[in-house]
Coordinates of C-alpha atoms in Angstrom, one line a residue:
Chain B
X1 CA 33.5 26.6 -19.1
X2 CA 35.2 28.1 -15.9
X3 CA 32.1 29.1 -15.0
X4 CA 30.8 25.7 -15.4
X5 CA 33.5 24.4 -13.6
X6 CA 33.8 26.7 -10.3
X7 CA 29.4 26.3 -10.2
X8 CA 30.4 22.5 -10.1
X9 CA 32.9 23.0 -7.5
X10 CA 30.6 24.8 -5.3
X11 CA 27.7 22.1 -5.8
X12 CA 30.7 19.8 -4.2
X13 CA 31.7 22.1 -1.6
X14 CA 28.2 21.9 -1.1
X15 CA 27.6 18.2 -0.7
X16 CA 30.7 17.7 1.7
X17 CA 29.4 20.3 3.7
X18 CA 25.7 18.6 4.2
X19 CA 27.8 15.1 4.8
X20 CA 29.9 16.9 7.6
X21 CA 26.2 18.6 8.8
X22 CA 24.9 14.7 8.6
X23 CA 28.2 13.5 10.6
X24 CA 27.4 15.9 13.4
X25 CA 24.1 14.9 13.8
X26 CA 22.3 15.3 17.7
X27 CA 22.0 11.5 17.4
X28 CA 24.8 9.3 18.0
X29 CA 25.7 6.6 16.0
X30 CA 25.8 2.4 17.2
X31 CA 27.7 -0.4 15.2
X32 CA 25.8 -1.3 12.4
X33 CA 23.4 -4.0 12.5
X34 CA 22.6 -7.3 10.3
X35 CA 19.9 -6.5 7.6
X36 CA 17.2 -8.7 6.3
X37 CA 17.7 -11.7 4.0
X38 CA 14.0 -11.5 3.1
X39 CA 12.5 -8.9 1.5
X40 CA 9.1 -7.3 -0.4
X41 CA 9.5 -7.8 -3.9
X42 CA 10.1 -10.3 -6.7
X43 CA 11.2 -13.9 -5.4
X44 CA 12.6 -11.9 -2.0
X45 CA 9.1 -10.8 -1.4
X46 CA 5.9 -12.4 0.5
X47 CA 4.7 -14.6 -1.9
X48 CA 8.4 -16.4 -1.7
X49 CA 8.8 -16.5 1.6
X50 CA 8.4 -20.4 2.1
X51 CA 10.8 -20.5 -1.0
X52 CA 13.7 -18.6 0.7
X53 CA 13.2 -21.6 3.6
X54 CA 11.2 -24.5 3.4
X55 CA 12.1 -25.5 7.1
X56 CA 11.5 -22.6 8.6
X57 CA 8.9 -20.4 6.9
X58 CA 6.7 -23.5 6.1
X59 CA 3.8 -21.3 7.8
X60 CA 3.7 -18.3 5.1
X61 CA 2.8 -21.4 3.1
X62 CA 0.8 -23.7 5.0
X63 CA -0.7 -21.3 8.3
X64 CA -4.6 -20.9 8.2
X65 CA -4.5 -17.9 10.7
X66 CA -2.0 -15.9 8.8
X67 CA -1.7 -11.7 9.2
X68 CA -2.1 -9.4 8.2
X69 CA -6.0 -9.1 7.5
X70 CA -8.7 -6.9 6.9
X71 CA -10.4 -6.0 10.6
X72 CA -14.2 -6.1 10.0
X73 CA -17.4 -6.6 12.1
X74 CA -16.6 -10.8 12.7
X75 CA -13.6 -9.4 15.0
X76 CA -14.2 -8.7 18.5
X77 CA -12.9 -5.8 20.4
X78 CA -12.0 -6.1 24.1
X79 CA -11.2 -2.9 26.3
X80 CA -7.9 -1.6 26.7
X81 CA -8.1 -1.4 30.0
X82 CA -7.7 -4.9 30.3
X83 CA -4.3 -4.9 28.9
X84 CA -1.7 -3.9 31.5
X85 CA 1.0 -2.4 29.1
X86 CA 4.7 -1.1 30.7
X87 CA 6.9 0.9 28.6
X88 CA 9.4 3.1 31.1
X89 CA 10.6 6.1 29.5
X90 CA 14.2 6.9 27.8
X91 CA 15.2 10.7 28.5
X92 CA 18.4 9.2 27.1
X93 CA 17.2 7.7 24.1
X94 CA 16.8 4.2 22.9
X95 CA 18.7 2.1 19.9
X96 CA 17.2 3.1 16.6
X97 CA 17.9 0.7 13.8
X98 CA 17.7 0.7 10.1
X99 CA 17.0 -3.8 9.1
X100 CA 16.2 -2.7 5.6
X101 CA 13.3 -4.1 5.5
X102 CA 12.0 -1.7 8.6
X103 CA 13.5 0.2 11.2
X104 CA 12.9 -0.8 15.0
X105 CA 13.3 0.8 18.3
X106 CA 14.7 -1.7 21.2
X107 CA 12.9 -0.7 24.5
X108 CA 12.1 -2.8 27.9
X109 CA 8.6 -3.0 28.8
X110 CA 5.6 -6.0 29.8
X111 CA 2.0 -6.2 29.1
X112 CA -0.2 -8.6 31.4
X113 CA -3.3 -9.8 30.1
X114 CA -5.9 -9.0 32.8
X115 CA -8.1 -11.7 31.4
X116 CA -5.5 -14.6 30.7
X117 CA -3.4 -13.5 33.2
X118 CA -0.3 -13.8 30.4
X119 CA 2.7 -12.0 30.8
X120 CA 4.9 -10.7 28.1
X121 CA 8.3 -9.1 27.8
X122 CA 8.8 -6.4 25.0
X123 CA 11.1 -7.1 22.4
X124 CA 11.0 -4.1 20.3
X125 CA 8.8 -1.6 18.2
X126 CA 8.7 -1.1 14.2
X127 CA 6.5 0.1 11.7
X128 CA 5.2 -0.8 8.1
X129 CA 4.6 1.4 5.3
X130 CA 1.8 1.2 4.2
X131 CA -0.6 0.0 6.7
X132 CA -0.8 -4.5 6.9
X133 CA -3.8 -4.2 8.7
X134 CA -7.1 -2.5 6.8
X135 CA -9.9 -1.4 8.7
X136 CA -13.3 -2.1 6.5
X137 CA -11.3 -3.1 3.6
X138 CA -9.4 0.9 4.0
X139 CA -5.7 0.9 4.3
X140 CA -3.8 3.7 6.4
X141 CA -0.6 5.1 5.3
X142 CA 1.3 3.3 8.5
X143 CA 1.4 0.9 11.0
X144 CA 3.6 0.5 14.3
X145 CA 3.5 -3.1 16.2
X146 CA 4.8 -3.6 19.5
X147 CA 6.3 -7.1 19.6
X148 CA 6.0 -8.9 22.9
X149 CA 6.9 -12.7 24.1
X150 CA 6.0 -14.7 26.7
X151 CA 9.2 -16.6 26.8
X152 CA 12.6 -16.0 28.0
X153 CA 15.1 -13.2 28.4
X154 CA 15.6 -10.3 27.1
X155 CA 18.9 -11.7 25.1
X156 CA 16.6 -14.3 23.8
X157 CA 13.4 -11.7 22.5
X158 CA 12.6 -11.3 18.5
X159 CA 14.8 -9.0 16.4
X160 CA 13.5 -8.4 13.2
X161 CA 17.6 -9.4 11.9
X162 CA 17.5 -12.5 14.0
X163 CA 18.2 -15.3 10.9
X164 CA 14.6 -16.5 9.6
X165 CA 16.0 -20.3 10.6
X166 CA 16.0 -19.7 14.1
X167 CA 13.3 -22.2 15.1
X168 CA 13.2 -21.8 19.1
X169 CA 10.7 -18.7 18.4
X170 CA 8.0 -20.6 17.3
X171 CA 8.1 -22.6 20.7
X172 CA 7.2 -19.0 22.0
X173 CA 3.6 -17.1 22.1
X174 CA 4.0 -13.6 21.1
X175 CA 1.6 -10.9 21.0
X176 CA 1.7 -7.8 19.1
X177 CA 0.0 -4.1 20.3
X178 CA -0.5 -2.3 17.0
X179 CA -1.5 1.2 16.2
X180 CA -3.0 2.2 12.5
X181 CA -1.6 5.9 11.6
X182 CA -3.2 8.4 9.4
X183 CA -2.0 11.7 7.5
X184 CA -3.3 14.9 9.8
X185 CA -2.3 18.3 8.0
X186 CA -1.6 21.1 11.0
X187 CA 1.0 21.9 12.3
X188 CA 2.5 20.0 15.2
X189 CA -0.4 17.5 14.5
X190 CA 2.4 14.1 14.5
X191 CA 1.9 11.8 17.8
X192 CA 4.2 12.9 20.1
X193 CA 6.0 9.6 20.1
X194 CA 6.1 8.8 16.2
X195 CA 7.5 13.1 16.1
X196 CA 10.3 11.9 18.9
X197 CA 11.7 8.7 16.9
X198 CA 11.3 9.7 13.1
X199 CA 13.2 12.9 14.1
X200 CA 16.5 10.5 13.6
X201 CA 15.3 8.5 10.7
X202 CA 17.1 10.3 8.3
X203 CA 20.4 9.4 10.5
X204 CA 19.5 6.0 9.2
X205 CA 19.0 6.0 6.3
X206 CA 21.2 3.2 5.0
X207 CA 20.0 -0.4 5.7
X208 CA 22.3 -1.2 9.0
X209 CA 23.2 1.8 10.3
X210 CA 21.6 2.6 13.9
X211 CA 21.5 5.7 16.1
X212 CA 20.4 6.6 19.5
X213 CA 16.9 8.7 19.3
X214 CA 16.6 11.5 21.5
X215 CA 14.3 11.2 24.8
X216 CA 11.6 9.2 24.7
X217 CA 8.2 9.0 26.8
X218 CA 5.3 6.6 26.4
X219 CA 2.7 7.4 28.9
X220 CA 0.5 9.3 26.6
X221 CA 0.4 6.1 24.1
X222 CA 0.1 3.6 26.8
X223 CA -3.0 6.0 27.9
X224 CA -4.5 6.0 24.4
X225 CA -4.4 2.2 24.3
X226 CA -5.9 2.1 27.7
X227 CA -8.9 4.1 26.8
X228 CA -9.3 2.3 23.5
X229 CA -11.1 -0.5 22.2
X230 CA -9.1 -2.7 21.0
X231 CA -9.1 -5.4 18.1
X232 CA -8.2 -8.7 19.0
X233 CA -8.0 -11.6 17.4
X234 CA -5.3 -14.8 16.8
X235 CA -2.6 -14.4 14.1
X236 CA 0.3 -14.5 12.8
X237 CA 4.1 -12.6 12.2
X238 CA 4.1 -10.8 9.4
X239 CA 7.3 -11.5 8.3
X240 CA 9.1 -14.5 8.0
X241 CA 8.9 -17.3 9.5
X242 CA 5.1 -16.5 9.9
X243 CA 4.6 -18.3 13.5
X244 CA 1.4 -18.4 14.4
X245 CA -0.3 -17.9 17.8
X246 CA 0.2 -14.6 18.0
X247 CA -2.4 -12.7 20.0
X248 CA -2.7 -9.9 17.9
X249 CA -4.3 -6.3 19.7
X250 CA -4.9 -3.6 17.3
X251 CA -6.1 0.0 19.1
X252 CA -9.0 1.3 17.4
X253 CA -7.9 4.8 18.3
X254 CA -5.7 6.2 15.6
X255 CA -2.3 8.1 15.2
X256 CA -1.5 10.6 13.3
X257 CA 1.3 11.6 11.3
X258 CA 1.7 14.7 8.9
X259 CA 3.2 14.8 5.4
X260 CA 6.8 15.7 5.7
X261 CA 7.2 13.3 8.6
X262 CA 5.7 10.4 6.4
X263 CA 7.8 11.4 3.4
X264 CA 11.0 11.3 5.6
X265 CA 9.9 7.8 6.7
X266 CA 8.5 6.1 3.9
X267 CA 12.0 7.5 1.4
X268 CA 13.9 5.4 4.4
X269 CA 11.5 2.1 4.9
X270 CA 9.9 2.2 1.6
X271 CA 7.4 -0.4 1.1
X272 CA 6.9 -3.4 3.6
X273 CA 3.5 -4.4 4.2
X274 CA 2.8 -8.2 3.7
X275 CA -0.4 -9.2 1.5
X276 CA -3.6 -9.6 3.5
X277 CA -4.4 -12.9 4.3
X278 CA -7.3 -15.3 3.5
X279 CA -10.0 -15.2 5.8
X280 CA -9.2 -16.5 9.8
X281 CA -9.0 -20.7 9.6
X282 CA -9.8 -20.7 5.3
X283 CA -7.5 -22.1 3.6
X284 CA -4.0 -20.4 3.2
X285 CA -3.8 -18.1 -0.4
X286 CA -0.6 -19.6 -1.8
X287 CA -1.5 -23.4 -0.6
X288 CA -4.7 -22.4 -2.5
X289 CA -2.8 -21.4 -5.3
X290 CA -0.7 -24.7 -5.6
X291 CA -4.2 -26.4 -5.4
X292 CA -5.3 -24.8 -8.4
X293 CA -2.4 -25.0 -10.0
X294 CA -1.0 -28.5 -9.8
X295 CA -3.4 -30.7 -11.7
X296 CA -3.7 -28.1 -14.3
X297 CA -3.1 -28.0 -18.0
X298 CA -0.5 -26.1 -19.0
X299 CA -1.2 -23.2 -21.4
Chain V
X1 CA -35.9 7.5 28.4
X2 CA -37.8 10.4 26.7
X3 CA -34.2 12.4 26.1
X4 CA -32.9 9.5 24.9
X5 CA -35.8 8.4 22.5
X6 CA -36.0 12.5 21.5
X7 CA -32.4 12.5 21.0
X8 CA -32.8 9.3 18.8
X9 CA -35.4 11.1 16.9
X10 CA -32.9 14.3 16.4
X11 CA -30.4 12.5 14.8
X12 CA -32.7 10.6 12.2
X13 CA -33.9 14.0 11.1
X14 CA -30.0 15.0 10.9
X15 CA -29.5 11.6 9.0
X16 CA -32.3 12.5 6.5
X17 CA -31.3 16.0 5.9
X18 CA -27.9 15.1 5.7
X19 CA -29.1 12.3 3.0
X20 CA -31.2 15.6 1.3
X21 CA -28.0 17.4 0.9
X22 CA -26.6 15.0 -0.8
X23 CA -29.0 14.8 -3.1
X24 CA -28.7 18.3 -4.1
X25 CA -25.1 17.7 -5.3
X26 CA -23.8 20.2 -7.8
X27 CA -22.6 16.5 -10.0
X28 CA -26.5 15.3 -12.1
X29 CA -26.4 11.6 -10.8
X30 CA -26.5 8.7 -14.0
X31 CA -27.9 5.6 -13.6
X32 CA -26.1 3.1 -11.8
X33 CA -23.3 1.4 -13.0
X34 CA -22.1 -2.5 -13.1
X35 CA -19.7 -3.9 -10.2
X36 CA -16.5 -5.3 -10.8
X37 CA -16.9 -9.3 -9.5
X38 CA -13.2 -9.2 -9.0
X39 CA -12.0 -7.7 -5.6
X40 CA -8.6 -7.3 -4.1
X41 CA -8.9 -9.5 -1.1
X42 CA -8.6 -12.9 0.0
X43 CA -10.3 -15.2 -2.4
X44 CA -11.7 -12.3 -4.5
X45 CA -7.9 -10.9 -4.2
X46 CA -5.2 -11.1 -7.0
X47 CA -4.0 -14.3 -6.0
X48 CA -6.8 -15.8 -6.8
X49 CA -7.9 -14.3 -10.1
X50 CA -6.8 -17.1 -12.0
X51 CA -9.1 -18.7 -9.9
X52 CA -11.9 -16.7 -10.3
X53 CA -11.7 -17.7 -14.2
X54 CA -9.5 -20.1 -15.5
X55 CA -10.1 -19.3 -19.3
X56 CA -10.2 -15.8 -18.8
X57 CA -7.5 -14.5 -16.7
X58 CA -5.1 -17.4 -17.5
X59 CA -2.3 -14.1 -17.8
X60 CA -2.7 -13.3 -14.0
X61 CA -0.7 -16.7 -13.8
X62 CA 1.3 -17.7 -16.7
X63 CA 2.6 -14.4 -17.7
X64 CA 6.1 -13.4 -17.7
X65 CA 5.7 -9.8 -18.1
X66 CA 3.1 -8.9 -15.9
X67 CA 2.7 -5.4 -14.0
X68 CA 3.0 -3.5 -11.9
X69 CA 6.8 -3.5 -11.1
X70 CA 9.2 -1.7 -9.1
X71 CA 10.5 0.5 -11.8
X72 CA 14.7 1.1 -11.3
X73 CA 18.0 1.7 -13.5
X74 CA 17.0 -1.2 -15.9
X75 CA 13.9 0.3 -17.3
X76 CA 14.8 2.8 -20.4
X77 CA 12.8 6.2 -20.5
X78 CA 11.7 8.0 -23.3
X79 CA 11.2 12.1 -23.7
X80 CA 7.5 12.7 -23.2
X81 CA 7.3 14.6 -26.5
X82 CA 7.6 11.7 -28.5
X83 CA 3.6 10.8 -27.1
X84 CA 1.2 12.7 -29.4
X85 CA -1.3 12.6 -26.5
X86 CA -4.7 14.5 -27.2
X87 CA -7.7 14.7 -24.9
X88 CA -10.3 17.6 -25.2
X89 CA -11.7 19.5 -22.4
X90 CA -15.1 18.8 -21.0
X91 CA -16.7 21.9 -19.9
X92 CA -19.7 20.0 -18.9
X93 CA -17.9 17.4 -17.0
X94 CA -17.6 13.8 -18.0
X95 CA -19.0 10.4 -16.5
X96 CA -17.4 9.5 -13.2
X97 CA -18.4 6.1 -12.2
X98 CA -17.5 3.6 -8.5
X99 CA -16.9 -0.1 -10.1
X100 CA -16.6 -1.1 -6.7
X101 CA -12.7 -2.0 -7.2
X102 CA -12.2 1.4 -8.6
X103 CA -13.6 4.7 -9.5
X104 CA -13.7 6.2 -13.3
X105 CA -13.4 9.1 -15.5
X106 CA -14.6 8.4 -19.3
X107 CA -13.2 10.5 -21.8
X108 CA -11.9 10.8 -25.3
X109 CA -9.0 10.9 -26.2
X110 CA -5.7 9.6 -28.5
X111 CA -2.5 9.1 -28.3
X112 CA 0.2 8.8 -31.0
X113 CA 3.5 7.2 -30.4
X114 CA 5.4 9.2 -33.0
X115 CA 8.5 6.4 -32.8
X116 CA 6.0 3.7 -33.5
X117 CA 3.6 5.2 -35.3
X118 CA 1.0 3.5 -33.1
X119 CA -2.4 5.3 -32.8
X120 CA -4.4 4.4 -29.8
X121 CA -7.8 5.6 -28.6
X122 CA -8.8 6.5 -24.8
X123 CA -10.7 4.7 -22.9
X124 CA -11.1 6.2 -19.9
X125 CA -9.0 7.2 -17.2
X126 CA -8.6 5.7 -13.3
X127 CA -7.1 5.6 -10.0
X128 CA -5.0 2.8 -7.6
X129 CA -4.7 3.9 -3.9
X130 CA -2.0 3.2 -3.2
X131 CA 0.1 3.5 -6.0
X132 CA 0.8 0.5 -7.8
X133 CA 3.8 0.9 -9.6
X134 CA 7.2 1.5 -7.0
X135 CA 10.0 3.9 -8.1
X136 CA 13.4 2.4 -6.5
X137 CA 11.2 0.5 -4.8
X138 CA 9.4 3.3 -2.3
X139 CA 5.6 3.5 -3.3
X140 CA 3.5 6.3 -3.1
X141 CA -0.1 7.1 -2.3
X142 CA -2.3 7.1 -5.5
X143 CA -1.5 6.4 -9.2
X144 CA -3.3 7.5 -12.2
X145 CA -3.9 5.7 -15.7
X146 CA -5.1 6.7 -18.8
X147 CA -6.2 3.5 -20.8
X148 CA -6.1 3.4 -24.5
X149 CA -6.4 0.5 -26.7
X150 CA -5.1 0.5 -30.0
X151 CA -8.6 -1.0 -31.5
X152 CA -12.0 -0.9 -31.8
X153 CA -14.7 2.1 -31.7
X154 CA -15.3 4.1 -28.7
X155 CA -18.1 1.3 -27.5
X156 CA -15.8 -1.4 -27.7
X157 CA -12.7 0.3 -25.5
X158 CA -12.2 -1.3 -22.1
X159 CA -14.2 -0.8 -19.6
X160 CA -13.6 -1.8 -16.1
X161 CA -16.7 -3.1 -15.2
X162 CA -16.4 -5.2 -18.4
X163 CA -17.1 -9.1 -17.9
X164 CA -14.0 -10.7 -17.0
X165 CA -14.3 -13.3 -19.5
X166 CA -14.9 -10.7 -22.2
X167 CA -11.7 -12.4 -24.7
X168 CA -11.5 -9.9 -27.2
X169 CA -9.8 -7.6 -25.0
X170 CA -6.8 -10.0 -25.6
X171 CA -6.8 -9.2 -29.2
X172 CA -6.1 -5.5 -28.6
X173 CA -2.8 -3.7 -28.0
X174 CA -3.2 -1.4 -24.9
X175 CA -1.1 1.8 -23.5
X176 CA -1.6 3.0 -20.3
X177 CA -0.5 6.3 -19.5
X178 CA 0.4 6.5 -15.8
X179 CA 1.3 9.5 -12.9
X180 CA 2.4 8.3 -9.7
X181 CA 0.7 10.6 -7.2
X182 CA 2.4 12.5 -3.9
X183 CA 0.9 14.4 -1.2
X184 CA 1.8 17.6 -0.8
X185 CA 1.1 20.0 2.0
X186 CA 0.3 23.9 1.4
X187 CA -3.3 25.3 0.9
X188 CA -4.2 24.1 -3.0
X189 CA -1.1 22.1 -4.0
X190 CA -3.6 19.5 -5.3
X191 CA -3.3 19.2 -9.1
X192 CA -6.1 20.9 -10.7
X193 CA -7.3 17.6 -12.7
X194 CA -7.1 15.5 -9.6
X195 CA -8.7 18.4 -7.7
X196 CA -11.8 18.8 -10.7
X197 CA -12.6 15.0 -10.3
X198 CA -12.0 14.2 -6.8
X199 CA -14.7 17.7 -5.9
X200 CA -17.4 14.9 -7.1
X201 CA -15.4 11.5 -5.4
X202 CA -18.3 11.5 -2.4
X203 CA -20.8 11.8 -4.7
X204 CA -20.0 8.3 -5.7
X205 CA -18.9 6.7 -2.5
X206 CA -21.0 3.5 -2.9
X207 CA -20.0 1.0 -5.6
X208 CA -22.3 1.5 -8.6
X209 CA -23.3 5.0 -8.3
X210 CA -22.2 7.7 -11.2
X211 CA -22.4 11.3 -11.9
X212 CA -20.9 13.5 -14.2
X213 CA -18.2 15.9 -12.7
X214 CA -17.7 19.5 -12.7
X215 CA -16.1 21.3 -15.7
X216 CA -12.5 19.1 -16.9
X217 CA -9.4 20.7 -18.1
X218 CA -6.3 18.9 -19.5
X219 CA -4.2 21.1 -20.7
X220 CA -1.5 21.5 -17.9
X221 CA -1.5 17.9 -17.4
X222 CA -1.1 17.1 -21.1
X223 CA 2.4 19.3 -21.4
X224 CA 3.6 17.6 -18.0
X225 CA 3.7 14.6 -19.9
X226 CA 5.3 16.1 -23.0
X227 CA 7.9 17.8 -20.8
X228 CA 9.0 14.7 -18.9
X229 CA 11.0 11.9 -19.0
X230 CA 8.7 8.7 -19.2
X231 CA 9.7 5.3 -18.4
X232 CA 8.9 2.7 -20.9
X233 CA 8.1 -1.1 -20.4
X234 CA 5.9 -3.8 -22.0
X235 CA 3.6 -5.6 -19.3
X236 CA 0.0 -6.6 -18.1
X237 CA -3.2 -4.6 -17.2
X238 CA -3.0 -4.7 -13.8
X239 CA -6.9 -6.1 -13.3
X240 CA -8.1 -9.4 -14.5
X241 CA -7.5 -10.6 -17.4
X242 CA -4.2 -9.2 -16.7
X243 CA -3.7 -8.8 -20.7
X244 CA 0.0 -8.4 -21.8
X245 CA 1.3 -6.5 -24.5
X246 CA 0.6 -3.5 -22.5
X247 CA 2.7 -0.2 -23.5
X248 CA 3.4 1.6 -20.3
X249 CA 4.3 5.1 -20.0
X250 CA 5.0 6.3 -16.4
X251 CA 5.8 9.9 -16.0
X252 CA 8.8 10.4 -14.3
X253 CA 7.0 14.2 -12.9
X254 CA 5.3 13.5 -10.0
X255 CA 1.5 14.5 -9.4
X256 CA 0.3 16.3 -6.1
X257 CA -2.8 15.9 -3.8
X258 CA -3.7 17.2 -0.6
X259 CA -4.1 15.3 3.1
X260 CA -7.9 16.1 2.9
X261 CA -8.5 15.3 -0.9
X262 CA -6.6 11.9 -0.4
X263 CA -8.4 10.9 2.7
X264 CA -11.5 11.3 0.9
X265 CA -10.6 9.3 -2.2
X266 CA -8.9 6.4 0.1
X267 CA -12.6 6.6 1.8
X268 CA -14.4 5.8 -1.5
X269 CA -11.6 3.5 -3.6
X270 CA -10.3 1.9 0.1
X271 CA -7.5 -0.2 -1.4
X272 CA -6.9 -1.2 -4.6
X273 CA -3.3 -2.1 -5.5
X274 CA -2.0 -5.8 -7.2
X275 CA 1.1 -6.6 -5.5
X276 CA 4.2 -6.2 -7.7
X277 CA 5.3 -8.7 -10.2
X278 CA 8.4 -10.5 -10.6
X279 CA 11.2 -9.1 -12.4
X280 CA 10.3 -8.8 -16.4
X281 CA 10.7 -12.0 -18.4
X282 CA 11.3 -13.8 -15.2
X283 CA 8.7 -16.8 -13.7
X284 CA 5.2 -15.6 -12.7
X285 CA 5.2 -15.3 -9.0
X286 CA 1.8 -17.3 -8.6
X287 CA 3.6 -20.6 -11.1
X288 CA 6.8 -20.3 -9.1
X289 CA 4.4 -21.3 -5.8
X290 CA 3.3 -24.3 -8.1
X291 CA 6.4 -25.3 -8.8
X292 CA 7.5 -25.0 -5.3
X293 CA 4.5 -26.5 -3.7
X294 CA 3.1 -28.9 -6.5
X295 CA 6.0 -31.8 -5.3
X296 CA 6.6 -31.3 -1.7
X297 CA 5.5 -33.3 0.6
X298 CA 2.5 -32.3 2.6
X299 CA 3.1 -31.1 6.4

C-alpha cells in the first residue's frame, strides 16, 4: 500500500517535472490562436462542408475543378524554373501555429509566374497528413502547400482560422506550391526544412497554441523546386470554402521525412486530407450524389 | 546516334533480364485472379458505390452503422481472450492474390466468440493502406482484417473479387478481426506475419496476378490478440456492398512494419481507404448530401 502510494507519488513528481521541461521549452510561446470550425470527420468533415455554410462553401458542393486529385499522365508539367519563388530566411524563427485542423507557418515571400507574368504574395505554409494529392493513384504519407494570392496585403492574405464566411477571398486568385513527402529511414535523412519546423511541434500540441520555431532557411527548397518539374494544373482550396482558380504547382521532386519525425507530427495534426475529387470539369462527387439520390425510392 | 541507339539496346536487355528474374521468384505463380470493378476514386470511388449498383450496394447509402469510424471513449472494449480465434500454419505458404483494390491472403481459420457463442469461419485475410479505422481520430499507415462470416462452406465465404451484386452475402453475419498497423524504425521491427506475406507483395504488383507465399506462422499474432484489449462495434464491410451487421474486433496492440516493407506494399495496394462514416446510428453521410441538396435551389 505505502509502496503503492510513494511509486504513485513519484509517477506525479514525474509528470510535473516533464510539464516544467515542456514550460522551458527553446521555443517561445505566442497568444493562442482561433481554431477551425470545420473539421475531417462525421457532419464536421469534407463531405459536409457545404452543410456547415450554404453561402459560403457552396463550391465543395457545386465546383467542377475541385482538389485535391489524383496527378496522372493528362496533367502537364512545366519547369520550375519558370516559377520565380521568394521566401527570405528567419534566423529568428517564424509563428508556428496549431488551427486544429493543421498547423501553419506565417512567412513573407512572392512567386512570379515567368509565363503569366502573375505575382503573388505568400500567405503561409501547412501540411496535410496524409498526402491530398496521389501520384498514379499512390498516396504519400504528407503533403506541405505553400499558399500564395495575388491580391492585397499582407493583413488581408489566407489564414487557415480566417472564418469560412469571409467571402472577399474568392474575389482573389491564389496559387498553391506543394511538395509530396515520403518516409526515408537513415539517419538525418528529414529535409532540412520539415527537421527545422517539426522540431517545435510538440510545443503545439494543443489546437491554438503557437510558438516561435527556431531559425529557418529556404534556399535549398526554393532550389529543389527550381530544378523540378512541376505539376500544374487549375484547382481548388482544399478546405473550406473550396474557391476555385487556384493555380495549383505540385514539385515532382519529393521530400523526405523519417519515422519519429512523422509520428511526432501526425499524433499533433492527425488526419486532414480532403477526399480526391472527380475528374477536372466532371461533374462534382456530392452534386453527383444528390443526383442519384433525389428521384430515388426510398429503401 | 550509335551510343545512343547501343545504349537503348543495353537497357532492353536489362529490362528483359530484370523481367527473367522475376520470373524465377521463390513464390510458384497461380493463375490469374478476377479484378474488383469497384475502385476508390472519383466515380469508381466510395461516393459513388451506390452508384455503381443501386440494388446491390444500397448499404453504402442508407446505412446507419456503417464503417470505418474514428474509434474514441464511446466504443466499449472487450478482453481479447474472450475470441476463440484459430488459424493453422501454412508451412507451404497460402494463396496471395492483387484484386486490383486490394491484395489477399486465403486461409482457414475460426473464430469463437465465447460471450455469444457465435462460431464464424475465415475467409481470408487483407490490407487497407492507409489505415481505415482512426483511433482518437489520428490514422495510421496500414490496417489488417481477418474476414469471417458466420455461414456457408469454405467456397461460399467472401471473397473480394466477388461480383458486387452477389446478395447472399447480405444473409450472412460477418466479424472482421482488425490490427491497425505502425511503422517502426530499427533493423527487423516488422511483424513476422506482415514480414512472411509482404516477402512475396512484388511478386503480385499488377492487379490480377497470384502466388502462393513463403512458409506462414500465426502463432504470435494469435496470442496478441488474446492478450489485448479489443474494441467492439457493429458496422459495415467497408467495400461494396457495404453489408452491416458486421462484428468488429480492433486490437487495441498495435502491429509494426518497416519504412522499406511499407513503401513496397503502398507501391502495389497504392490507396485504398473508404473515408470514415458518421457517428454510429446517426444519418449516412452520402443521404445527409440528399437531404441537403435534393431541395435547394440550383446555383
Amino acid at each position: 500500500m505505502f509502496a503503492s502510494l510513494f511509486l504513485t507519488s513519484l509517477i506525479a513528481v514525474a509528470k510535473v517535472a516533464a510539464n516544467c521541461a515542456h514550460g522551458t521549452s527553446a521555443f517561445p510561446r505566442l497568444p493562442n490562436v482561433t481554431v477551425s470550425t470545420f473539421g475531417y470527420d462525421a457532419l464536421k468533415g469534407p463531405l459536409n462542408w457545404y452543410g456547415l455554410n450554404k453561402t459560403a462553401n457552396v463550391a465543395c458542393e457545386k465546383g467542377t475543378t475541385q482538389s485535391p486529385i489524383v496527378i496522372d499522365a493528362s496533367i502537364s508539367t512545366v519547369p520550375g524554373s519558370t516559377l520565380k519563388w521568394t521566401v527570405p530566411d528567419y534566423p529568428d524563427g517564424a509563428e508556428f501555429e496549431n488551427l486544429g485542423t493543421n498547423v501553419e507557418v506565417i512567412v513573407n515571400g512572392s512567386l512570379v509566374d515567368s509565363d503569366s507574368g502573375v505575382s503573388y504574395s505568400l500567405a503561409q505554409f501547412h501540411f496535410h497528413t496524409p498526402a491530398e494529392h496521389r501520384l498514379e493513384d499512390e498516396f504519400y504519407p504528407m503533403e506541405m502547400h505553400w499558399v500564395f494570392e495575388s491580391e492585397g496585403t499582407l493583413g488581408d492574405l489566407l489564414r487557415l482560422n480566417e472564418p469560412g464566411a469571409d467571402m472577399s477571398r474568392t474575389a482573389k486568385q491564389f496559387a498553391v506550391v506543394a511538395f509530396l513527402v515520403e518516409l526515408c529511414e537513415s539517419p538525418g535523412c528529414t529535409d532540412p526544412v520539415l527537421d527545422a519546423v517539426f522540431s517545435a511541434v510538440e510545443d503545439i500540441a494543443v489546437p491554438g497554441e503557437a510558438v516561435m520555431t527556431g531559425p529557418l532557411a529556404f534556399g535549398e527548397l526554393v532550389d529543389k523546386l527550381e530544378h523540378s518539374q512541376v505539376y500544374r494544373y487549375g484547382g481548388s482550396l482544399t478546405t473550406p470554402p473550396c474557391t476555385e482558380n487556384v493555380d495549383w504547382l505540385i514539385s515532382a521532386e519529393l521530400l523526405y521525412i523519417d519515422v519519429p519525425t512523422w509520428l511526432a507530427v501526425k499524433k499533433v495534426i492527425k488526419y486532414n486530407a480532403r477526399y480526391t475529387q472527380d475528374t477536372l470539369g466532371a461533374v462534382n462527387l456530392l452534386q453527383n450524389v444528390a443526383d442519384e439520390l433525389c428521384n430515388s425510392t426510398s429503401n
